[in-house]
Amino acid sequence: MNPPGSLGVLEPNVDEQSSTPILGPSIHSDNPQERIQARRLRIAARLEARRREALGEYLDGKKESEEDQSKSYKQKEESRLKLAKLLLCGTELVTNIQVATDIRETHRRAEEEEIKRQRVEKLENEVKTSQDKFDEITSKWEEGKQKRIPQELWEMLNTQQLHCAGLIEDKNKLISELQQELKSKDDQYVKDLKKQSDDICLLLERMEEQVKHVMKNFRQELQLIEKAFEVERQELLTSNKKKWERALQAHNSKELEYLMNRIKKVEDYEKELNKQRIWDCEEYNMIKIKLEQDVQILEQQLQAMKATYQLNQEKLEYNFQVLKKRDEESTVIKSQQKRKINRLHDILNNLRVKYAKQIKQFQEENQSLTLDYKRLVMQFKELQKAMRHFALIDGEKFRDVWLMNEDEAKDLIDRVFAADRIIHAQHLGLPWTAPDFWFLKNVGPISQQQQKSATQIVEEVLMQTEEEVEETASEPESYLDLPKQVSARTTKKILMLLCDESGFLIESKLLSLLLPLEKSERYLLKLDAIFSALGIESEDDLYKLVNFFLKYRAHRILSVQVKPLQQASVEQTSVASDLELEEQLEMEEEQEESLEEEEEQEEGLEEEGEQEEDLEEEEQKEEEEEQEEDLVEEGVQEESQVEEGEQQEEKKTLPSPWLIHPNDVLKILEAFVMSLKKPRDPRPPVRVPKATRNDSRDSEYWHALTTVISPTKQNLWDALYSALQKYHLVLTQRAKLLMENEALEQQNTELQMLLQQYLDSKINSQLRVPPTQVLRMPTK
Amino acid sequence: MQDPGTPAPPMSALSHSSVAPQERPSTVGPTASTQPSKASVTLVSTKSKKTGSLGNVHRMRRIIAEDAEWSLAIVPLLTELCIQHIVKNFAKNPILKQLLPEHQQKVLSHLSTDLPLEVTANLIEDENYWRRCCMQRWPVCHVARHDGSWKHMFFERHLENLLKHFIPGTTDPAVILNLVPLCKNYVRRIRMDQFLPPVRLPHTPRTGDQSDSGSEGDMDEPDTDHYQLGDLVAGLSYLEELDLVYGVKDCGMNFEWNLFLFTFQDCQSLAATIKACHTLKVFRLTRSKVDDDKARILIRSLLDHPALEELDLSHNLIGDRGARGAAKLLSHSRLRVLNLANNQVRAPGAQSLAHALAHNTNLISLNLRLNCIEDEGGQALAHALQTNKCLTTLHLGGNELSEPTATLLSQVLAFNTTLTSINLSCNHIGLDGGKQLLEGMTDNKTLLEFDLRLSDVAQESEYLIGQALCANREAARQRALNPSHFMSSMTANVLENSAG
């Protein structure tokens, strides 16, 4: 009981004692008073050191504060460690009881086990001995049964009884022993209970004590920490106060210094101010005098000004009156005018309304008329187309009929000629010569080359090309009769160029009118106007123009050889040369760029030529010169626009009209006009009606055909005919006689044959008198 | 309850005067604004016939009429009176949820604590009310042991009280089962430190007359079955902790063995109960004479339990077979704490536990105090600790361990970084063993507690081990405070230690 309990109590003391020597004698001592004392001493020492430090050195305040912090921190750490230790010790103290009980329990268990073992051993031994005894007794029972003598039996029974009693006594002893043990165990239990309650009491006591102790310690440590903090704070306060005082002192001294300085300065400034004031006064007086003088002068001037002012005022007033009157007059006039204006405005408005109405009306009219016109134009065009078509067909038919008749006539003539020849050769014995007439060689209808007007040609060209475009090369060769192998397309292109370039020749009104029309029609009308302006009337003129253009181009290419343009007449140029030129052009097209320089030279040459020409013909045409100038300007302007689009087209068509630069067109035109003027001065304004065929020579022709055989010949033929008739009669008679003769001959032969037959037949032989004998065979 | 009109009413009049203000303002309130004193007087007089006691009323009237200081401001508000009325009739007509929060507070602060639980249990959530209830009923209240909730505490302790005094066969089971729907949401744990056995004789079991017969017969055992927890536990949907002791408290000299019988029937039903309770986290069955067979039955029912974290079977009679069962449980559950203190586990049992421990990753604490595992078991456990990376607390006090175990443990200590607490008290470690443990401790930086009391270790080595533990504790504290400044403080501590 006691040893474990005392052990539990002793344990913490041992622990505490063991911890003391290591923790240091002063601060970590077991005795709290001593510890506190030690700590106080330490703090005092630290404070002393810090004060000295604060007084001595001022700079490392920062470091100091850090140190302060670390000091309080240290205090905290210390307290914490101490308290942790305290707690640990306390819990150890408390748990020591448990541990003690545990070990007691283990000891008890060990003992118990030992006792148990002993007890079991003892019981086993006992069992063995009692069994032995029991066996002895039972064996004796057997013996007893054999005994017959009661004495002996009694004796034996007694002994048995004794034995049994011994056995039972043993058992009882054992039982009593065990019961004794049990009792002691019960006592033990009671004791244990008491012990446990004691333990629990101790435990509680210790816990309470622990709690108290811990609380006390915690409070103490808290106080210590607080104290440490307070001390720190106070130190901090004093040091800061000192610092503050020092700073204040320094500040005061500085303030004083500043004050002194300021006073000194104030005095200085005052002196200066006085000086300045005196000087200023003098200056002021001087200026005052001067200014007064000035004022006097100015006042004089003012008086003079006032006089002039009054004068002016009077003048102006008079003027004002005059103007007022005028103004009144003008207001009257103004009102009148205003009224007039109003009236006129009314009229104007009325007129405007009317005008608008009229415009509307006319627009409507115009619209309807234009619609009508368009419709009519369409109809007309269709009609024209039809007419052209029919004209063509008619022509063809006419030609066919003509040819047929002609053939017939020719045939007849041939036959006549053949007969004539035969007559001549056979009957007359004369050599025959074929007559030669002009009409014999003629084939087809006689056509007269008519002079067409230029516009007609143009129209045709245009239509043709149009149709060509529509039908795409259906009749390329059947172009009417553009001579000189200038293709329709080329012509058209040249004309288009001309039309584009010489728009100035057309009246502006016409241009505006042309706008709504179709493109081809526009061109046509434009060309018409241009031609009329240029004086081109006939077809020839047109061809001349076209050729002129081509020629010009050729000339340009063969720059050096060609004579001046105006001298080269259109008729002189042969077709072959044209073609050759065109071929050459083809070749040279590719070298165009290289030739550009030459072209420029040529242009220069041409200009020279033109200038010469101008000089010659100045008197004749003055107006055209003016035009020319305009043209040049325009051409220059248009040059850039046209160039690009046209140069691409150049390569498509062989005799490309675009080879003629649009700029050159006007020069060519001018040259052409010059050349045209000379041969033809009077202008025949007659216009041949279109498509009327001349049939005056037809009758002549046909008549001529009938007179192939002359009347003398006819007479001859008549005479010959009668003679021959007679001859024919004689011949026919002769023929008849001949026939007769022949028939008789045949009859004769036949009869001879028959006779022969008879003679040759067998009957003759049979006959007594053959006829043959009778008859003499006519010898042959 | 104070009457505003009466400055000092006599005690006898208190009951009557308390009636008057309650009735009066219910009608007076609006009319009193014009002529407060007169109206109140007349009304009191009219009401007086109903109240009956005329004399008192006359006195009241006089007092009110004469009171110069009476004013409307002293008249309680209608809301106040309504609240008082509600409080008064709360048992019959509980109105709480419909009130405004401030009125709710008032009502709750005035409610009586003896209201029937049927009314209050599911209606009142206010902690203050339940606190009052608890304080009134029990002098000592550790609310922290009940999740800090007074309501939980009230119901748990109420239920425990009922269960503690439940005598099978005599008490009506409905007493407890009726409580289930009321308390099922609030009971998290049941801590039972006694189960009363059924009464076999007209006497209470405390009479102790038949003390001899109780300890003898197995025949009587079926009769001593305790209360079956099954129905109750099935009803409690949030039960997390079950702390049971099959025994009788305060028997003193009336001790009888049959008071402490944990029968097979009890065991079977308990096993079924805990198996069915999927929310159970802590199961304690202590001081109940659980032997191997019963322990195995219980443990079998706990295998693969979804929530169980702590198992405490201390102070029982569990031997090696029970320990083997516990070892199996270790590998088939998420047990974190296992307590087998004060049992009869010997070396084989410890070996099987060690085997299970070697690869366990859940167990944090293992307590084998007061067993007899001896060196063989101790060595096996030490071996297991070489591979285990989870266990933090190990209690091997009073286990007859000696030097070989200490040698192995010192090796474990050298490189184990999870263990924080080891208890080897009450063993025979010996001087050499202590030295070896000291060697092991020099390399360890994580162990915070190492109990070597009464284990024959030299004081010097014990002291040095204590120093090492101190250092470890300091380091752990620094780590917990601020991991970044660990190094600097470490050096500071080292300096301080060296200085000390």
PDB file of C-alpha atoms in Angstrom, chain A residues 7 11 14 18-19 22-24 28 73-74 77-78 80-81 85 88 91-93 95-96 98-100 102-103 105-107 109 113 189-190 193, chain B residues 252-253 255 342-343 346 369-371 395 397-400 425-428 451 453-454 459 462-463 467 470 473-474 477-478 489 493 496-497 500:
ATOM      1  CA  LEU A   7       6.408   6.610  -4.977  1.00  0.00           C
ATOM      2  CA  GLU A  11       7.978  11.198  -8.322  1.00  0.00           C
ATOM      3  CA  VAL A  14      12.444  13.823  -8.061  1.00  0.00           C
ATOM      4  CA  SER A  18      16.440  16.627 -11.488  1.00  0.00           C
ATOM      5  CA  SER A  19      15.467  19.626 -13.580  1.00  0.00           C
ATOM      6  CA  ILE A  22      20.441  22.222 -15.423  1.00  0.00           C
ATOM      7  CA  LEU A  23      18.123  25.196 -15.528  1.00  0.00           C
ATOM      8  CA  GLY A  24      20.564  27.396 -13.685  1.00  0.00           C
ATOM      9  CA  HIS A  28      15.426  28.870 -13.174  1.00  0.00           C
ATOM     10  CA  TYR A  73       9.879  38.654 -26.633  1.00  0.00           C
ATOM     11  CA  LYS A  74      12.447  36.937 -24.506  1.00  0.00           C
ATOM     12  CA  GLU A  77       9.398  33.059 -24.298  1.00  0.00           C
ATOM     13  CA  GLU A  78      10.737  32.525 -20.857  1.00  0.00           C
ATOM     14  CA  ARG A  80       5.984  30.351 -21.929  1.00  0.00           C
ATOM     15  CA  LEU A  81       8.722  27.834 -21.402  1.00  0.00           C
ATOM     16  CA  LYS A  85       7.285  23.058 -17.949  1.00  0.00           C
ATOM     17  CA  LEU A  88       4.135  19.217 -17.985  1.00  0.00           C
ATOM     18  CA  THR A  91       0.304  16.548 -15.621  1.00  0.00           C
ATOM     19  CA  GLU A  92       3.151  14.248 -14.806  1.00  0.00           C
ATOM     20  CA  LEU A  93       2.374  14.634 -11.174  1.00  0.00           C
ATOM     21  CA  THR A  95      -0.586  10.953 -14.093  1.00  0.00           C
ATOM     22  CA  ASN A  96       1.959   9.582 -11.711  1.00  0.00           C
ATOM     23  CA  GLN A  98      -2.244   6.399 -12.648  1.00  0.00           C
ATOM     24  CA  VAL A  99       1.160   5.052 -13.442  1.00  0.00           C
ATOM     25  CA  ALA A 100       1.613   3.999  -9.861  1.00  0.00           C
ATOM     26  CA  ASP A 102      -0.740   0.610 -13.126  1.00  0.00           C
ATOM     27  CA  ILE A 103       2.454  -0.761 -11.793  1.00  0.00           C
ATOM     28  CA  GLU A 105      -1.789  -3.581 -10.766  1.00  0.00           C
ATOM     29  CA  THR A 106       0.910  -5.306 -12.730  1.00  0.00           C
ATOM     30  CA  HIS A 107       2.612  -6.341  -9.558  1.00  0.00           C
ATOM     31  CA  ARG A 109      -1.302  -9.472 -11.293  1.00  0.00           C
ATOM     32  CA  GLU A 113      -0.656 -15.332 -10.927  1.00  0.00           C
ATOM     33  CA  TYR A 189     -10.936  -5.806  -1.840  1.00  0.00           C
ATOM     34  CA  VAL A 190     -12.094  -3.530   0.881  1.00  0.00           C
ATOM     35  CA  LEU A 193     -11.462   0.112  -2.448  1.00  0.00           C
TER      36      LEU A 193
ATOM     37  CA  GLY B 252     -20.508  -0.223  -2.916  1.00  0.00           C
ATOM     38  CA  MET B 253     -20.780  -3.070  -0.417  1.00  0.00           C
ATOM     39  CA  PHE B 255     -21.476  -5.840  -4.814  1.00  0.00           C
ATOM     40  CA  ASN B 342      -6.482  -3.235 -19.367  1.00  0.00           C
ATOM     41  CA  ASN B 343      -7.254  -6.458 -21.147  1.00  0.00           C
ATOM     42  CA  ARG B 346      -0.545 -11.460 -24.639  1.00  0.00           C
ATOM     43  CA  ARG B 369      -1.992  -0.324 -21.561  1.00  0.00           C
ATOM     44  CA  LEU B 370      -2.039  -2.934 -18.833  1.00  0.00           C
ATOM     45  CA  ASN B 371      -1.824  -5.957 -21.002  1.00  0.00           C
ATOM     46  CA  HIS B 395       0.625   3.347 -25.306  1.00  0.00           C
ATOM     47  CA  GLY B 397       2.435   1.007 -20.368  1.00  0.00           C
ATOM     48  CA  GLY B 398       2.472  -1.947 -17.997  1.00  0.00           C
ATOM     49  CA  ASN B 399       3.258  -4.607 -20.500  1.00  0.00           C
ATOM     50  CA  GLU B 400       6.243  -6.373 -19.000  1.00  0.00           C
ATOM     51  CA  SER B 425       5.801   3.457 -18.310  1.00  0.00           C
ATOM     52  CA  CYS B 426       5.615   0.584 -15.809  1.00  0.00           C
ATOM     53  CA  ASN B 427       7.868  -1.704 -17.796  1.00  0.00           C
ATOM     54  CA  HIS B 428      11.253  -3.183 -17.059  1.00  0.00           C
ATOM     55  CA  ASP B 451       6.744   8.393 -20.872  1.00  0.00           C
ATOM     56  CA  ARG B 453       8.217   6.546 -15.605  1.00  0.00           C
ATOM     57  CA  LEU B 454       8.740   3.583 -13.283  1.00  0.00           C
ATOM     58  CA  GLN B 459      17.482   9.158 -14.262  1.00  0.00           C
ATOM     59  CA  GLU B 462      15.355   9.949 -18.675  1.00  0.00           C
ATOM     60  CA  TYR B 463      16.312  13.552 -18.124  1.00  0.00           C
ATOM     61  CA  GLN B 467      15.444  17.559 -22.928  1.00  0.00           C
ATOM     62  CA  CYS B 470      11.480  19.717 -25.026  1.00  0.00           C
ATOM     63  CA  ARG B 473       8.074  20.395 -28.710  1.00  0.00           C
ATOM     64  CA  GLU B 474       9.609  23.793 -29.254  1.00  0.00           C
ATOM     65  CA  ARG B 477       5.421  24.888 -31.847  1.00  0.00           C
ATOM     66  CA  GLN B 478       7.527  27.052 -34.100  1.00  0.00           C
ATOM     67  CA  SER B 489      13.641  30.671 -34.090  1.00  0.00           C
ATOM     68  CA  ASN B 493      15.909  28.244 -29.115  1.00  0.00           C
ATOM     69  CA  GLU B 496      18.552  29.689 -25.215  1.00  0.00           C
ATOM     70  CA  ASN B 497      18.740  26.035 -24.381  1.00  0.00           C
ATOM     71  CA  GLY B 500      19.899  27.548 -19.763  1.00  0.00           C
TER      72      GLY B 500
END
